[in-house]
Coordinates of C-alpha atoms and ligand atoms in Angstrom, one line a residue:
X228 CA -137.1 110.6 -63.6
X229 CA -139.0 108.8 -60.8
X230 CA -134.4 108.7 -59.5
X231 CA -133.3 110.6 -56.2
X232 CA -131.5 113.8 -57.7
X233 CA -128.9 113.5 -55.1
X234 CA -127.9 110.1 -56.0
X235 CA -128.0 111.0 -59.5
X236 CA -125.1 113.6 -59.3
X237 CA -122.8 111.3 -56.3
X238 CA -123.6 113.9 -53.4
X239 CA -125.1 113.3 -50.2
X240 CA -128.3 115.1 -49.1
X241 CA -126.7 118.0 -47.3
X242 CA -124.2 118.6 -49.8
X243 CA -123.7 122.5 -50.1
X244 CA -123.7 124.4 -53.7
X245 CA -120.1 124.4 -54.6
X246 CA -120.2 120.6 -53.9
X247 CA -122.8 120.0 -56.3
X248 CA -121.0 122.1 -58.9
X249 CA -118.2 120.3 -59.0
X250 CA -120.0 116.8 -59.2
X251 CA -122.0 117.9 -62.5
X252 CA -118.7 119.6 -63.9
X253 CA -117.2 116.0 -62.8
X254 CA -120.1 114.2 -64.6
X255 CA -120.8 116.9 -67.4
X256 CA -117.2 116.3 -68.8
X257 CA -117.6 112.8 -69.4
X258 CA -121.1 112.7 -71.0
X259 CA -121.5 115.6 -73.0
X260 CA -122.3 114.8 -76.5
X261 CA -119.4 116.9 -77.4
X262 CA -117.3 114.5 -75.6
X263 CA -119.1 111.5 -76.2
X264 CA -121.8 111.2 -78.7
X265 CA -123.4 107.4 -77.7
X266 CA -126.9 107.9 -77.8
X267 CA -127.3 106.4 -74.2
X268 CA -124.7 108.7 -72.7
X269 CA -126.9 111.5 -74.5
X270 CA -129.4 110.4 -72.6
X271 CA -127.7 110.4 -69.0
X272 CA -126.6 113.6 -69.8
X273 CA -130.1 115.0 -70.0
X274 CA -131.2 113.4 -66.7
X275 CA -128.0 114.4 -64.8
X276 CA -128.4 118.0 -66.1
X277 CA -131.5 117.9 -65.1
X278 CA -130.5 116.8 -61.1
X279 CA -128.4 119.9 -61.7
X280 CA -130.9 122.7 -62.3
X281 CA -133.1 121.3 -59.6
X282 CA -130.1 120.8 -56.9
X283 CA -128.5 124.1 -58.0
X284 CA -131.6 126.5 -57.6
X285 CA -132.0 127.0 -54.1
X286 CA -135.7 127.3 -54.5
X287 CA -136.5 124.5 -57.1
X288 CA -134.1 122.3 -54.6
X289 CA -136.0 123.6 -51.3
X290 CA -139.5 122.4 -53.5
X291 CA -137.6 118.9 -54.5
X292 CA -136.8 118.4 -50.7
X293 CA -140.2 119.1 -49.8
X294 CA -141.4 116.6 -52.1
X295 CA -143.1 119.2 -54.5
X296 CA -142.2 119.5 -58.3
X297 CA -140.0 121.8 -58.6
X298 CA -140.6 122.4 -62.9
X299 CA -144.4 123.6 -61.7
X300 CA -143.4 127.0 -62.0
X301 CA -143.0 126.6 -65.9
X302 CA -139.5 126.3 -66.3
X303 CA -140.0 122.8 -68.4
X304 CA -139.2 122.4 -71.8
X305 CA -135.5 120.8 -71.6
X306 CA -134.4 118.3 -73.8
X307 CA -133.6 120.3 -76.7
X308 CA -130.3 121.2 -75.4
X309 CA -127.8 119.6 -78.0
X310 CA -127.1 122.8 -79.1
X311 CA -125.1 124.1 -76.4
X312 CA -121.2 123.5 -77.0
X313 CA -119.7 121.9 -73.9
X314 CA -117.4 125.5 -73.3
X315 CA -120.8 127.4 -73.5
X316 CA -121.8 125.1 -70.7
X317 CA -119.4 124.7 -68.9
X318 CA -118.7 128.6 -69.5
X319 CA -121.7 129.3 -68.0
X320 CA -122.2 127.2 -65.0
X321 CA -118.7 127.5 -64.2
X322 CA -116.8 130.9 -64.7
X323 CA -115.5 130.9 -67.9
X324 CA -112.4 129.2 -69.3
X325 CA -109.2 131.1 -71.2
X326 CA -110.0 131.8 -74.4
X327 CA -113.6 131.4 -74.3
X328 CA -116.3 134.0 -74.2
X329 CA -115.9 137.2 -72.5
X330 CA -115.9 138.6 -68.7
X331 CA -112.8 140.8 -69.6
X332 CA -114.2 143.9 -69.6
X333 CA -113.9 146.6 -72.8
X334 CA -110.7 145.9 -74.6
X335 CA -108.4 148.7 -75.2
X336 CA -108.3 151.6 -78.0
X337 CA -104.8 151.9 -77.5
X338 CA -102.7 148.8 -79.3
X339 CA -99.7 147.8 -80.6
X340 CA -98.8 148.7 -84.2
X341 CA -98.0 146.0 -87.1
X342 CA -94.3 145.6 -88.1
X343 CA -93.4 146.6 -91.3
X344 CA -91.5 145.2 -93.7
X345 CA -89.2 146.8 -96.7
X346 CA -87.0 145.8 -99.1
X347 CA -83.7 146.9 -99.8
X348 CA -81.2 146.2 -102.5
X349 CA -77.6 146.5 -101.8
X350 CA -74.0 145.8 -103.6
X351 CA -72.6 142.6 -102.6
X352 CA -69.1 144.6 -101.0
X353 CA -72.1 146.6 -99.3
X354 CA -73.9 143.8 -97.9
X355 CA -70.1 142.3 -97.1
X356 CA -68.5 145.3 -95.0
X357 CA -71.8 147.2 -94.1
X358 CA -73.4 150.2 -95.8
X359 CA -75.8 153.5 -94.4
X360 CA -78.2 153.8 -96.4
X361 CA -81.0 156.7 -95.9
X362 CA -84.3 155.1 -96.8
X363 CA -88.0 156.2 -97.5
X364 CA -90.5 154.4 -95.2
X365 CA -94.5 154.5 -95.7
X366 CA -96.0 154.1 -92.3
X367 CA -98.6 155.3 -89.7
X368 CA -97.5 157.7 -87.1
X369 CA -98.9 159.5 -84.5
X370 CA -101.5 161.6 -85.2
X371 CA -100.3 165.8 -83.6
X372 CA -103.6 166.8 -83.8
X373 CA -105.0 164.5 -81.0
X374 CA -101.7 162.9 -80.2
X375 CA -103.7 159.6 -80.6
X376 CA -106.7 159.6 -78.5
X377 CA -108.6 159.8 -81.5
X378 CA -110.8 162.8 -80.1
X379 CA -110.9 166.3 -81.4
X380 CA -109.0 168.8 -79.9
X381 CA -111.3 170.0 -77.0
X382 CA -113.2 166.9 -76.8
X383 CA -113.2 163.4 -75.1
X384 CA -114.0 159.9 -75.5
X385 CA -117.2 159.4 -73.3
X386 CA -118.5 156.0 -71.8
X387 CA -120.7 154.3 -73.9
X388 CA -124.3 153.9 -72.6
X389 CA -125.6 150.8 -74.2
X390 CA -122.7 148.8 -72.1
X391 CA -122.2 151.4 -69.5
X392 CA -118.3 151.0 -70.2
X393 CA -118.1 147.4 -69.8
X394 CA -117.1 146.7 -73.4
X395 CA -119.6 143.7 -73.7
X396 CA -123.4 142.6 -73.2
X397 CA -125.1 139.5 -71.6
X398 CA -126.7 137.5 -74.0
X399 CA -129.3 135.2 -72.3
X400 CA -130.2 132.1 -73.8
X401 CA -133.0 129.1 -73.0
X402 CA -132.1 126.0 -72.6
X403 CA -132.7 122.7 -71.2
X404 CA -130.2 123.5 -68.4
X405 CA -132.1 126.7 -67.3
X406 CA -130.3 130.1 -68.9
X407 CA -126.9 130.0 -70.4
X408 CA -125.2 133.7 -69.9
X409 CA -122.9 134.4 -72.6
X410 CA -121.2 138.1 -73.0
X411 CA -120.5 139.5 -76.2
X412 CA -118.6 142.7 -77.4
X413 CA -120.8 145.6 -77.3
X414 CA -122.1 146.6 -80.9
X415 CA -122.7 150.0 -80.2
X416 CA -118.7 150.9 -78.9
X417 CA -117.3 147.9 -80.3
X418 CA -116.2 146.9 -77.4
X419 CA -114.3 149.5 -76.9
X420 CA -116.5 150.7 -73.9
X421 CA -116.5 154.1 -75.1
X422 CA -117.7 156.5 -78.0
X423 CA -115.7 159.6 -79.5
X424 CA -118.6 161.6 -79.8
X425 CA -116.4 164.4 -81.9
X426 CA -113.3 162.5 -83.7
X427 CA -110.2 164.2 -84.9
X428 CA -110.6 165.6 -88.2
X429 CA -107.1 164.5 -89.3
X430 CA -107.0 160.6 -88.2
X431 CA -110.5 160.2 -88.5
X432 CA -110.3 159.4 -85.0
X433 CA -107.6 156.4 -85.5
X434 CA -105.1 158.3 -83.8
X435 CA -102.8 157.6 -86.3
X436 CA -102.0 159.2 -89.6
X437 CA -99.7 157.6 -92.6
X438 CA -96.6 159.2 -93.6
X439 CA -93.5 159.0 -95.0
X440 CA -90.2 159.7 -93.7
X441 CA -86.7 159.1 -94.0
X442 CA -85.0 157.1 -92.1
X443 CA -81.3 156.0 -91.8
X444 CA -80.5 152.5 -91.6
X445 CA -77.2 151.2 -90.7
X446 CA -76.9 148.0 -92.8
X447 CA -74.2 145.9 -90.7
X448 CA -71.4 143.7 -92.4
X449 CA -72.1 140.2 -92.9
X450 CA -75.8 140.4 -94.1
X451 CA -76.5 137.9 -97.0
X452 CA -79.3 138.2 -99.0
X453 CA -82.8 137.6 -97.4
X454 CA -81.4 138.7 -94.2
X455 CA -84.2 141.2 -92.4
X456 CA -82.6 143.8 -90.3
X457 CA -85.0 144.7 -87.3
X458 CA -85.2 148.3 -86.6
X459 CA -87.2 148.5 -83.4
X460 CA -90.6 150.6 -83.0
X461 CA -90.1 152.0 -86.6
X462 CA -93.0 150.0 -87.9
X463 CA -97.0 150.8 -88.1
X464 CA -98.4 153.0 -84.5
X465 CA -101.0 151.3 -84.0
X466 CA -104.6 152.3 -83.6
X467 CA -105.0 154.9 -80.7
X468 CA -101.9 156.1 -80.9
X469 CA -100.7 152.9 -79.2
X470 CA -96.6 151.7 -79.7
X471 CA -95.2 151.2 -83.6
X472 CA -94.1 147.8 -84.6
X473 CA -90.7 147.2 -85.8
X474 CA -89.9 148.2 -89.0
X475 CA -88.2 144.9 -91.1
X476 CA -85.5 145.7 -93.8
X477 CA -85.3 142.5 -96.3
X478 CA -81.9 142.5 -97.9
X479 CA -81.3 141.4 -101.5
X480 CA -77.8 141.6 -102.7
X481 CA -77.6 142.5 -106.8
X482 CA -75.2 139.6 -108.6
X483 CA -71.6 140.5 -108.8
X484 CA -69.8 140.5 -112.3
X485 CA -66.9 139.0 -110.7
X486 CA -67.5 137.5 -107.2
X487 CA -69.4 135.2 -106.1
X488 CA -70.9 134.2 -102.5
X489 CA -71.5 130.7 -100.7
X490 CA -71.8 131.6 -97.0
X491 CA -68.9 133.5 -96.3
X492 CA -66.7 132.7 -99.0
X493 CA -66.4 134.7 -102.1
X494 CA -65.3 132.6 -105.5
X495 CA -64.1 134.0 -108.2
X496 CA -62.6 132.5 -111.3
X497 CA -59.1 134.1 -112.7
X498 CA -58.5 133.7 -117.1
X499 CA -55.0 133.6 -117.6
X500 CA -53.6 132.6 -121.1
X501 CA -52.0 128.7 -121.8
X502 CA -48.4 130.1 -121.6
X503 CA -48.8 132.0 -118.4
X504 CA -50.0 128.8 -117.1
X505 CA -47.5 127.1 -118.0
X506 CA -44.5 129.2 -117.5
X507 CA -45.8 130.6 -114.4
X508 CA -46.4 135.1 -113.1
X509 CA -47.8 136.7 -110.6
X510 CA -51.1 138.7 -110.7
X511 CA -52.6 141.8 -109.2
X512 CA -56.0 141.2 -109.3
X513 CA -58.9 143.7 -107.2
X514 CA -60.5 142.4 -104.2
X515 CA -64.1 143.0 -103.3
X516 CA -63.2 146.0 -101.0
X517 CA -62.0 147.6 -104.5
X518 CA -66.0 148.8 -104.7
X519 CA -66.6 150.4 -101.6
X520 CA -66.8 154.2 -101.8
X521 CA -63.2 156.1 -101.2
X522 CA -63.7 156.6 -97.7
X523 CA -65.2 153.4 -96.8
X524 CA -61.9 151.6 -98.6
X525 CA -59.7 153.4 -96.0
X526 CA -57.2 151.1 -94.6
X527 CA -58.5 148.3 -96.2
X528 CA -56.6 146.3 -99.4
X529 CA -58.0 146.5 -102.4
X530 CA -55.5 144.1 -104.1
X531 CA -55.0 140.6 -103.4
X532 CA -51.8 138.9 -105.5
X533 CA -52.4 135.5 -107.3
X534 CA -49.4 133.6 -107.9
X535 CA -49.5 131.2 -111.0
X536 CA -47.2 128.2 -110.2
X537 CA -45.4 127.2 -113.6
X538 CA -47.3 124.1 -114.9
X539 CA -50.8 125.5 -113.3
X540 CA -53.5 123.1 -114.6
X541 CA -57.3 124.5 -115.6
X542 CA -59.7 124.4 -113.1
X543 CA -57.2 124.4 -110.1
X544 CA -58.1 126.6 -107.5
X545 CA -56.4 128.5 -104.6
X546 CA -58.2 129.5 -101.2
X547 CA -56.7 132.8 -99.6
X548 CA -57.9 132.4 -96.0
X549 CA -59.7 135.0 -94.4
X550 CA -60.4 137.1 -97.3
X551 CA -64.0 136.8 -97.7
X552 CA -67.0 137.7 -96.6
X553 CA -66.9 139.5 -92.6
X554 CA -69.7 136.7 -90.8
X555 CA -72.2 138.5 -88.9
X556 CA -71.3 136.8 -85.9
X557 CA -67.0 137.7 -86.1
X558 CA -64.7 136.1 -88.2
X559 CA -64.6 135.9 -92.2
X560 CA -64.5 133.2 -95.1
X561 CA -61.8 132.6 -97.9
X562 CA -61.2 134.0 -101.1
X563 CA -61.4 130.8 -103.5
X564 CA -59.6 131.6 -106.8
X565 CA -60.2 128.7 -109.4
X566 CA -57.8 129.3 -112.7
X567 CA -58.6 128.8 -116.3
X568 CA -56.5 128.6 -118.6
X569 CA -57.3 130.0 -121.5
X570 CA -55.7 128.1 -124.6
X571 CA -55.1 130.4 -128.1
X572 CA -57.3 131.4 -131.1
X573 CA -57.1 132.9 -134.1
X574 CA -52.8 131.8 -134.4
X575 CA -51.5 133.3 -137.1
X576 CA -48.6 131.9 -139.0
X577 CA -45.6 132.6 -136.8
X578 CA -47.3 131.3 -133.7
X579 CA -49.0 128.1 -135.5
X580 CA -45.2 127.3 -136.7
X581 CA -43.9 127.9 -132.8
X582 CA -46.8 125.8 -131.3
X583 CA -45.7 123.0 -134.0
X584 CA -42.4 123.1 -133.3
X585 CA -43.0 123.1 -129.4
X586 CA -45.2 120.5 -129.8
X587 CA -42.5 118.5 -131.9
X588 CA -39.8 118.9 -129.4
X589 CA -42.7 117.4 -126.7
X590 CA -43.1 114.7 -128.7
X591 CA -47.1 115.9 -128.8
X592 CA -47.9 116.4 -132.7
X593 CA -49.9 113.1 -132.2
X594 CA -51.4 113.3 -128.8
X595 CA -53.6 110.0 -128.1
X596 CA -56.7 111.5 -125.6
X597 CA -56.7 110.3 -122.1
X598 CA -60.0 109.7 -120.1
X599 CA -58.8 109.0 -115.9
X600 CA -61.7 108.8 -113.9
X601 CA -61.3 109.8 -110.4
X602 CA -60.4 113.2 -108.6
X603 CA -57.0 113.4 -110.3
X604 CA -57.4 113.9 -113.5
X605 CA -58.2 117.2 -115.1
X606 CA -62.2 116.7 -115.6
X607 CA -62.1 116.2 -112.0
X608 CA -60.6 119.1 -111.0
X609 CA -63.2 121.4 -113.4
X610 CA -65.9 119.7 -111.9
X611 CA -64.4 120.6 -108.2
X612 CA -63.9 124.3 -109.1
X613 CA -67.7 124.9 -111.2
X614 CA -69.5 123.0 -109.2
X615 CA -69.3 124.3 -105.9
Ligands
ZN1010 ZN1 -106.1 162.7 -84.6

């Protein structure tokens, strides 16, 4: 220790306070144990922290430039410091750093409420052209009693006396570097800063109250399942009275028996019996807005036509553009319309002798199989339409 203090932190004799502060911060950054662990850097650390508490106590630094010892008063006992974190140091010599430990002063009663999340199960054509739906909803409101101060009608939050309305407390601590200042929320207010000596007999003094409610929603068209539909500030109030979250409503859309969605599109598949297919017809088949409530279907079509070319082949498919789903964002998907054909069961005699003889005059009453691989043949086309 027998070093020159001065020469020990970089500074020259008359450096002023703020100087010396910044060349221990300088120094304490690189040879904290926190930072680096090397036992000789450990030791460094102790001697340059040292040169600190001398140089930066006007007193113990008037007795070192005198000569004198400036640890006569007592003050000794340093080496033991390994249990200081860097932030508590540097914290405490230097100001404070975001995030760590106090200096901001009583936080507030009042804050923001949690969002809130429901679920909501709605008919596909529902969740495809939009839907009102009136809903129960379990939240905390404001409490009418106190109107979310928390305080009893007549009464008042008053400043808490074991912080004096600061929120938080020193806590002073010994260490090798002299005392390390930390503040900590007050235990007595919570940090709050202040007590409600009398709190309101409905919200317990929250200032908040649960309740449920109805509430409207407007479901727009377009929403797939999953989709959450933000309803602002119709969440949780939060404690004090302070602003609701926003209230989430999760969408699930029930299966329909015939339609099905991918994105925008709706697929559907159309049975129509082996001589239709072949001979050809045109169908009236319902479309999706076929389910909305009478008033809801105004002006809309609730039949689409299907033409059957003769010679249709299972498993082909027709897209009807723009006669899907509505897309939340404009525009609207296809109607895809894959065909099976349906081939005959249970023949009885008249139309097992017709099949015969139709098959006779096709020359098919001994029909070798065929097996084409690729997209034309019919297995190909099957696989298109289930698949997708
Ligand atoms: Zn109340």
């Amino acid at each position: 220790m027998s070093q020159d203090l001065y020469e020990l932190l970089g500074v020259a004799r008359d450096a002023d306070a703020d100087t010396i502060k910044k060349a221990y911060r300088r120094l304490a950054r690189k040879l904290h144990p926190d930072v680096n662990p090397d036992p000789e850097t450990q030791e460094q650390f102790k001697v340059v922290s040292h040169a600190y508490e001398v140089l930066s106590d006007p007193q113990k630094r008037a007795a070192y430039d005198r000569g004198g010892d400036p640890f006569a008063g007592g003050a000794g006992g340093f080496g033991a410091g390994a249990g200081f974190s860097f932030t508590d140091i540097m914290d405490a010599f230097f100001g404070g750093q975001p995030g760590a430990g106090g200096g901001r002063g009583p936080r507030s009663r009042v804050q923001r409420g949690q969002d809130a999340l429901i679920r909501l199960e709605v008919e596909l054509a529902e969740a495809a052209f939009g839907v009102t739906r009136e809903l129960k909803v379990d939240t905390a409101v404001l409490c009418e009693t106190c109107h979310g101060d928390g305080a009893a009608p007549g009464s008042k939050p008053v400043t808490c006396e074991t912080c004096h309305g600061q929120g938080e407390v020193a806590h002073v601590q010994r260490s090798f570097l002299g005392e390390i200042r930390t503040l900590r929320p007050c235990a007595a207010c919570r940090g709050l800063g202040s007590i409600i000596p009398d709190p309101c007999r409905e919200c317990s003094g929250e200032g908040r109250v649960r309740s449920r409610r109805n509430l409207t929603v407007k479901i727009p068209a377009g929403v797939d399942d999953g989709v959450r539909v933000q309803l602002a500030e119709q969440g949780e109030v939060g404690p004090g009275g302070g602003p609701a979250g926003d209230l989430y409503v999760e969408i699930r859309v029930a299966p329909h028996e015939t339609f099905v969605r991918q994105g925008n599109d709706l697929h559907c598949t159309v049975t129509v019996p082996m001589s239709a297919a072949a001979l050809g017809t045109t169908l009236t088949l319902p479309t999706l807005e076929a389910d909305l409530d009478e008033e809801d279907r105004e002006g809309k079509e609730t039949e689409f036509e299907l033409e059957v070319r003769p010679g249709t082949q299972s498993g082909s498919q027709q897209v009807l553009r723009g006669r899907g789903v509505p897309g939340l964002r404009g525009g609207r998907g296809d109607l895809v319309v894959a065909v099976a054909v349906e081939t005959p069961t249970r023949l009885d005699a008249r139309q097992e002798e017709l099949l015969r003889e139709l098959a006779a005059l096709r020359g098919e009453e001994n029909p070798g199989g065929q097996v084409r691989p690729g997209s034309k043949s019919v297995f190909g086309r099957l696989r298109d339409a289930f698949n997708h």
